[in-house]
Short mmCIF file of C-alpha atoms (C1' of nucleotides) in Angstrom, two decimals:
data_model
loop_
_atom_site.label_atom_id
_atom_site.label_comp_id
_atom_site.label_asym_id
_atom_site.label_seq_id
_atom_site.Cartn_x
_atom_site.Cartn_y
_atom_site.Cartn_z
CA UNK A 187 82.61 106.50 98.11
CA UNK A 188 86.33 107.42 98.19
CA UNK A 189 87.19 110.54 96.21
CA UNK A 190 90.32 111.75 97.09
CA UNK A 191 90.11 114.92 99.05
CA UNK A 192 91.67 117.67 97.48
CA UNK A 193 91.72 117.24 93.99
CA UNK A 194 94.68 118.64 92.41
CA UNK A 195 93.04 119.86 88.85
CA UNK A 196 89.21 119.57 87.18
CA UNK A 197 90.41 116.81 85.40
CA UNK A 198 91.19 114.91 89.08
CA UNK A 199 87.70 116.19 90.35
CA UNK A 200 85.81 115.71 87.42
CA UNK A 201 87.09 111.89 86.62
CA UNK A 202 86.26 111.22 90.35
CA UNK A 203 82.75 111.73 89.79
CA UNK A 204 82.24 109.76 86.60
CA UNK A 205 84.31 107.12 88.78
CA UNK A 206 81.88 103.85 89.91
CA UNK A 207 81.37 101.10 87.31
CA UNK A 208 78.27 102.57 86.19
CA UNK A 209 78.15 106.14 86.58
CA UNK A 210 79.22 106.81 83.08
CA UNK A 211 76.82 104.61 81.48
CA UNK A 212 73.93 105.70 83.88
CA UNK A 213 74.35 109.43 82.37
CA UNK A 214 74.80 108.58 79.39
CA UNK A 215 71.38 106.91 79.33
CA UNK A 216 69.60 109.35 81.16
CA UNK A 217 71.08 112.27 78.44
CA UNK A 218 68.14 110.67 76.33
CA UNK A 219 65.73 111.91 78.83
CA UNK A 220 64.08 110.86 82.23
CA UNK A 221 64.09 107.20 83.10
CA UNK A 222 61.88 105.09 86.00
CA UNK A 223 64.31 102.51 87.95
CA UNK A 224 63.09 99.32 85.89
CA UNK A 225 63.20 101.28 82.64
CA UNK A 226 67.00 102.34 83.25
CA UNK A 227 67.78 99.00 84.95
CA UNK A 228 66.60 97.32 81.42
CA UNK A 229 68.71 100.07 79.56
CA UNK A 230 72.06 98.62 81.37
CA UNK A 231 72.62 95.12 80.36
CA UNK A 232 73.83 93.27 83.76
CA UNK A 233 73.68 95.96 86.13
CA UNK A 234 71.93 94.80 89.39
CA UNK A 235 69.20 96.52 91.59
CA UNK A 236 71.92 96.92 94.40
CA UNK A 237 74.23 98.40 92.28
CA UNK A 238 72.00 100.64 90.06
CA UNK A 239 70.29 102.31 93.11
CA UNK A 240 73.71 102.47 94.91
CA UNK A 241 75.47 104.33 91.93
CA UNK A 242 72.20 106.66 91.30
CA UNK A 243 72.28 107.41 94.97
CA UNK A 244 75.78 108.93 94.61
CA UNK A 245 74.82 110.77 91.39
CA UNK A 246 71.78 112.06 93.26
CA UNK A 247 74.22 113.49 96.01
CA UNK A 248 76.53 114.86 93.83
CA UNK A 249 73.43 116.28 92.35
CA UNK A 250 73.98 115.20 88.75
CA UNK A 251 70.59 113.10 88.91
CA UNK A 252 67.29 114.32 90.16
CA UNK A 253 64.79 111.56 91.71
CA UNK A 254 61.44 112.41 90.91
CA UNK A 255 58.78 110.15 93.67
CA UNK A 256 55.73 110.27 92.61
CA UNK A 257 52.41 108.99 95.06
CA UNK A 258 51.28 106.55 93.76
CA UNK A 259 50.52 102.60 93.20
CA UNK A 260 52.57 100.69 91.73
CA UNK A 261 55.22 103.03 93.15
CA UNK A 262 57.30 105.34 90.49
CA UNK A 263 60.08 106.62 90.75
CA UNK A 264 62.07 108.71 88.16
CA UNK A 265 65.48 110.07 87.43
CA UNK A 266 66.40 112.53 85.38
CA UNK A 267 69.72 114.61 84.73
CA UNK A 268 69.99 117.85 86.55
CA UNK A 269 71.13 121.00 84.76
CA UNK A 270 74.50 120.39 86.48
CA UNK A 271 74.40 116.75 85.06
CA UNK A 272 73.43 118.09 81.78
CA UNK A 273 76.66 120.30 81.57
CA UNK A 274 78.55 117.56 82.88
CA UNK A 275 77.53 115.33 79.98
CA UNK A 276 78.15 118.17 77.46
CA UNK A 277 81.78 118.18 78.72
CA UNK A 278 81.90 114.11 78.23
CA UNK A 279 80.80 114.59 74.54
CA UNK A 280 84.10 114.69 72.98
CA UNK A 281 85.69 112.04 75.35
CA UNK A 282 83.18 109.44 74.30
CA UNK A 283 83.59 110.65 70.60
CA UNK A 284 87.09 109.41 71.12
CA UNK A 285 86.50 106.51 73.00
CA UNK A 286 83.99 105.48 69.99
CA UNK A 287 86.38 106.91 67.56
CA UNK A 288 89.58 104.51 69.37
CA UNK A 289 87.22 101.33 70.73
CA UNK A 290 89.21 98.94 68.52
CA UNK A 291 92.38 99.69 70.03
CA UNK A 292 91.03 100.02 73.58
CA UNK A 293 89.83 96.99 73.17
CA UNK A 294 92.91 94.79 71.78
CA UNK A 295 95.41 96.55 74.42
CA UNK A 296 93.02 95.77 76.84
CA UNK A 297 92.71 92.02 75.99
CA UNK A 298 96.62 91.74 76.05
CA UNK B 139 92.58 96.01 86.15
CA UNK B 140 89.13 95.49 86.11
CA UNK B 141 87.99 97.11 83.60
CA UNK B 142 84.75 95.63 82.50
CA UNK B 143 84.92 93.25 78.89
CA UNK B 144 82.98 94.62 76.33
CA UNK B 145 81.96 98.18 76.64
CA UNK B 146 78.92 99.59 75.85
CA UNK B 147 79.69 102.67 74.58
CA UNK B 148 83.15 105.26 73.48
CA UNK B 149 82.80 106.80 77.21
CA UNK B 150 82.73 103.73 79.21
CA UNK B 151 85.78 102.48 77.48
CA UNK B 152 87.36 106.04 77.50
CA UNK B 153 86.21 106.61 81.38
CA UNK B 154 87.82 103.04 82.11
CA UNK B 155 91.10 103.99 80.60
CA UNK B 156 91.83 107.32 82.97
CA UNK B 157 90.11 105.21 86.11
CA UNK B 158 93.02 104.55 88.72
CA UNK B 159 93.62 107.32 90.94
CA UNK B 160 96.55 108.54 89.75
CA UNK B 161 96.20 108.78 85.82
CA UNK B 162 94.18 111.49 85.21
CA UNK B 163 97.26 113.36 87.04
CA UNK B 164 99.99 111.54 85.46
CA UNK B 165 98.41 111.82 81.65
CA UNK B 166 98.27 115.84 82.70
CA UNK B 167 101.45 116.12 84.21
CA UNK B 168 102.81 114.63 81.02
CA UNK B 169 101.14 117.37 78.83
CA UNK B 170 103.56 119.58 79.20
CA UNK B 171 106.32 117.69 77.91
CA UNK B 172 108.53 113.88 78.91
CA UNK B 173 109.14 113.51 82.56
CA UNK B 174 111.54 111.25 84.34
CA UNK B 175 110.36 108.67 87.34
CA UNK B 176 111.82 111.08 90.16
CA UNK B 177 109.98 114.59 88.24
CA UNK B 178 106.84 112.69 87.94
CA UNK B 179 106.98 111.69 91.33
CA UNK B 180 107.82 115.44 92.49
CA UNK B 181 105.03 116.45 90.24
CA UNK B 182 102.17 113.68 92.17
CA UNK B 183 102.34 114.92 96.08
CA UNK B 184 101.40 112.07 97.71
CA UNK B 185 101.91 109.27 94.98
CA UNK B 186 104.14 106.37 96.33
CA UNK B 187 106.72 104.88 94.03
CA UNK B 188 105.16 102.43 94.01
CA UNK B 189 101.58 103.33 92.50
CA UNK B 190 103.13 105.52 90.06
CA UNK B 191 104.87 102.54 88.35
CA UNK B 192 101.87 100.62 88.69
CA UNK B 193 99.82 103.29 86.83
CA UNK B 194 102.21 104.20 84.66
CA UNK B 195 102.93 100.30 83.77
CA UNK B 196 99.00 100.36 83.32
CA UNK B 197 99.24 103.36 80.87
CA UNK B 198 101.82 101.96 78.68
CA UNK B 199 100.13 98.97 78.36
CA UNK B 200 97.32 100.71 77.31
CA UNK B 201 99.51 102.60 74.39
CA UNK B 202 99.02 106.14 75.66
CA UNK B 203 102.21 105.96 77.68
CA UNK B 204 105.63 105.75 75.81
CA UNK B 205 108.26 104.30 78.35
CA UNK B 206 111.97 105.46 77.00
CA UNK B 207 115.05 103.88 79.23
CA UNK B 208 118.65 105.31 78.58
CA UNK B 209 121.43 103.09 78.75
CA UNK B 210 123.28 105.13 81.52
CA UNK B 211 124.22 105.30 85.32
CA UNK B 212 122.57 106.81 87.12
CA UNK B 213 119.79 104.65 85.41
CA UNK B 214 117.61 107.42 83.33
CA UNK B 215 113.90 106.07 82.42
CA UNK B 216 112.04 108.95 80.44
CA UNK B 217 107.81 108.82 80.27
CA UNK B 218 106.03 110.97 77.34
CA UNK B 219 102.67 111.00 76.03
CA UNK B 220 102.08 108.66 72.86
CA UNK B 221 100.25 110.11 70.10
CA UNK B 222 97.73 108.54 71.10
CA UNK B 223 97.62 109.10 74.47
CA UNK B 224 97.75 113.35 72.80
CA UNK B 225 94.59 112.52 71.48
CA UNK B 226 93.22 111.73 75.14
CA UNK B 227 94.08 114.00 76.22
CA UNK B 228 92.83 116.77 74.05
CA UNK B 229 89.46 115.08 74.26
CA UNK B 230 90.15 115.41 78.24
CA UNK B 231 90.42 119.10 77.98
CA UNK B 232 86.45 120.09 78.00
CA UNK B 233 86.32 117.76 80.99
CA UNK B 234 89.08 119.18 82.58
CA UNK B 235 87.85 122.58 81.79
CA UNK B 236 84.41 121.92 83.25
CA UNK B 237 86.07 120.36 86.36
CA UNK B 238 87.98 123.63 87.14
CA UNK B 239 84.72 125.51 86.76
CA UNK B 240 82.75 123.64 89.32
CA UNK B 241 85.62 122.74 91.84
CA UNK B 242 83.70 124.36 94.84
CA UNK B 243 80.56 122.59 94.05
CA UNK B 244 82.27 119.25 92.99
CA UNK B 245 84.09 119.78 96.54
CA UNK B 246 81.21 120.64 98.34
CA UNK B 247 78.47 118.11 97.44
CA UNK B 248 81.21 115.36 98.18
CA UNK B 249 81.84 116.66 101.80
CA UNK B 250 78.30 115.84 102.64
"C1'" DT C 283 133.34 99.58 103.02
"C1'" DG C 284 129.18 103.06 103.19
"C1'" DC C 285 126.57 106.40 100.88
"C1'" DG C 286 124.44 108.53 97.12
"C1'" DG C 287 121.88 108.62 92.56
"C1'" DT C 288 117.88 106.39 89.84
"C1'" DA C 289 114.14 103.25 88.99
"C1'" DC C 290 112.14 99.86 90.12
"C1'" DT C 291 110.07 94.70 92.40
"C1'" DA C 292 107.90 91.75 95.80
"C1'" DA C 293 105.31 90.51 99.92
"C1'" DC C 294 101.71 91.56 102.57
"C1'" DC C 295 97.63 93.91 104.28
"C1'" DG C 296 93.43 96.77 105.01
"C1'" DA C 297 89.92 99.40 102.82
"C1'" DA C 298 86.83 100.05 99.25
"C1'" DA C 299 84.04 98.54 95.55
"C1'" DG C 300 81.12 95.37 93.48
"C1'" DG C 301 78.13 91.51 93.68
"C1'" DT C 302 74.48 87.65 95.26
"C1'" DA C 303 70.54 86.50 97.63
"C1'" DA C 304 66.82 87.35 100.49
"C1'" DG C 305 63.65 90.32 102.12
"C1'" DT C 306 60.44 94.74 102.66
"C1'" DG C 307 56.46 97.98 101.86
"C1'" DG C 308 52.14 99.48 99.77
"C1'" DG C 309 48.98 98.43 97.14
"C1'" DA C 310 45.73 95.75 93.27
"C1'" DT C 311 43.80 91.54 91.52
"C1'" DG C 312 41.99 86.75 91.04
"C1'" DC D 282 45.05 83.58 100.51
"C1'" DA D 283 48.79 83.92 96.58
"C1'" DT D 284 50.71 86.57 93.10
"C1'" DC D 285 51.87 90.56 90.74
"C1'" DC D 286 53.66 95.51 90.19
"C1'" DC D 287 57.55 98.74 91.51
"C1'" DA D 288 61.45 100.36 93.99
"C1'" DC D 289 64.06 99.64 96.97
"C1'" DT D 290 67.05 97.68 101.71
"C1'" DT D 291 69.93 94.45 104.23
"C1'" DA D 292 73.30 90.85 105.25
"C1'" DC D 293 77.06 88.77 103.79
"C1'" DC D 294 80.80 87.66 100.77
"C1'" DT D 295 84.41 88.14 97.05
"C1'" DT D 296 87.35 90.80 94.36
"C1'" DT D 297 89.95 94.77 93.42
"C1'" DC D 298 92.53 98.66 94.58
"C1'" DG D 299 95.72 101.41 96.99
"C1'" DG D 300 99.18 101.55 100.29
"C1'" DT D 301 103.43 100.28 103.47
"C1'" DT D 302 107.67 98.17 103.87
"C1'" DA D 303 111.74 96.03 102.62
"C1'" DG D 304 114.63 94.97 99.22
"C1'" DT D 305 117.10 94.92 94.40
"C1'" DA D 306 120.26 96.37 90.51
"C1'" DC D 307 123.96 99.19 88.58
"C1'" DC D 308 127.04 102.30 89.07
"C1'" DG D 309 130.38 106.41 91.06
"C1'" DC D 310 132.76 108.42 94.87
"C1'" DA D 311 135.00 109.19 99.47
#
DNA sequence: TGCGGTACTAACCGAAAGGTAAGTGGGATG
DNA sequence: CATCCCACTTACCTTTCGGTTAGTACCGCA
């Protein structure tokens, strides 16, 4: 996981740890409310196993995500945002507004 | 550029646009007004010449870089914030604002 | 000629990120 | 026993990203 270390700004610090091909969309799914593994992994069309527990690993250590174990049989495990996530989220709100607001252009420059 | 075909949501496409470790830093130094190759590289300690024109070839691609060249010797190239790439950025500020406010803890979970 | 200014391009490489496939553990059930 | 549930882990591989180095173009000047 290769943040750069001294981040110049918030912006440089804060992008880094939305950074990882599924961070944002991870968040964004748990700002619904807690999620087990299988239900999230369901939630993000072609994400793998490897990847999802990799990428909520790194949330969890950033402490944006909390993992919940519980004791039991079948085993259950659940994430959920941390306050810290929470705020984070809050301060994504108007970025994905735009990036809903601007998809059709993303898209076609992209596609160029 | 990998950014991932269809996106799922505004913030995955919005995330994928400022992912590349030097835009985030190039769309802010550009806030403050047009920049030419050599201030933006003054501006970037530690950005090589060559990843700056990468990125910035990246972010005019994307239309939130405006590339301006002057017919003129010494050769005079002039970068400036599209419209927009404006509007990015003013839906950066929150993030950029919450980034600042969390630095040490950002910083300190990612030293772990 | 060499040197400076400015803004690049190209070749190559190592590190990091992402992915596939196989396997694990602890049970419960037929 | 096999199969299922759930949540992972591991080994290995491919792709992408970021970086280093050398070079280019077009001048102006000593």
């Amino acid at each position: 996981m290769a943040g750069h270390g001294p981040y110049s700004c918030g912006l440089d610090a804060a992008v880094d740890l939305v950074g990882g091909k599924w961070k944002a969309l991870i968040l964004w799914e748990l700002h619904t409310g807690p999620r087990r593994f299988a239900e999230l992994r369901r939630g993000l069309p072609g994400v793998s196993e490897k990847m999802l527990i990799q990428q909520l690993r790194e949330l969890e250590a950033d402490e944006l995500v909390h993992r919940e174990v519980y004791r039991q049989v079948p085993p259950k495990v659940e994430y959920s945002l941390t306050d810290f996530g929470v705020s984070l989220n809050q301060a994504l709100l108007p970025l994905g507004d735009w990036g809903e607001r601007h998809m059709a252009r993303i898209t076609t420059n992209r596609c160029r």
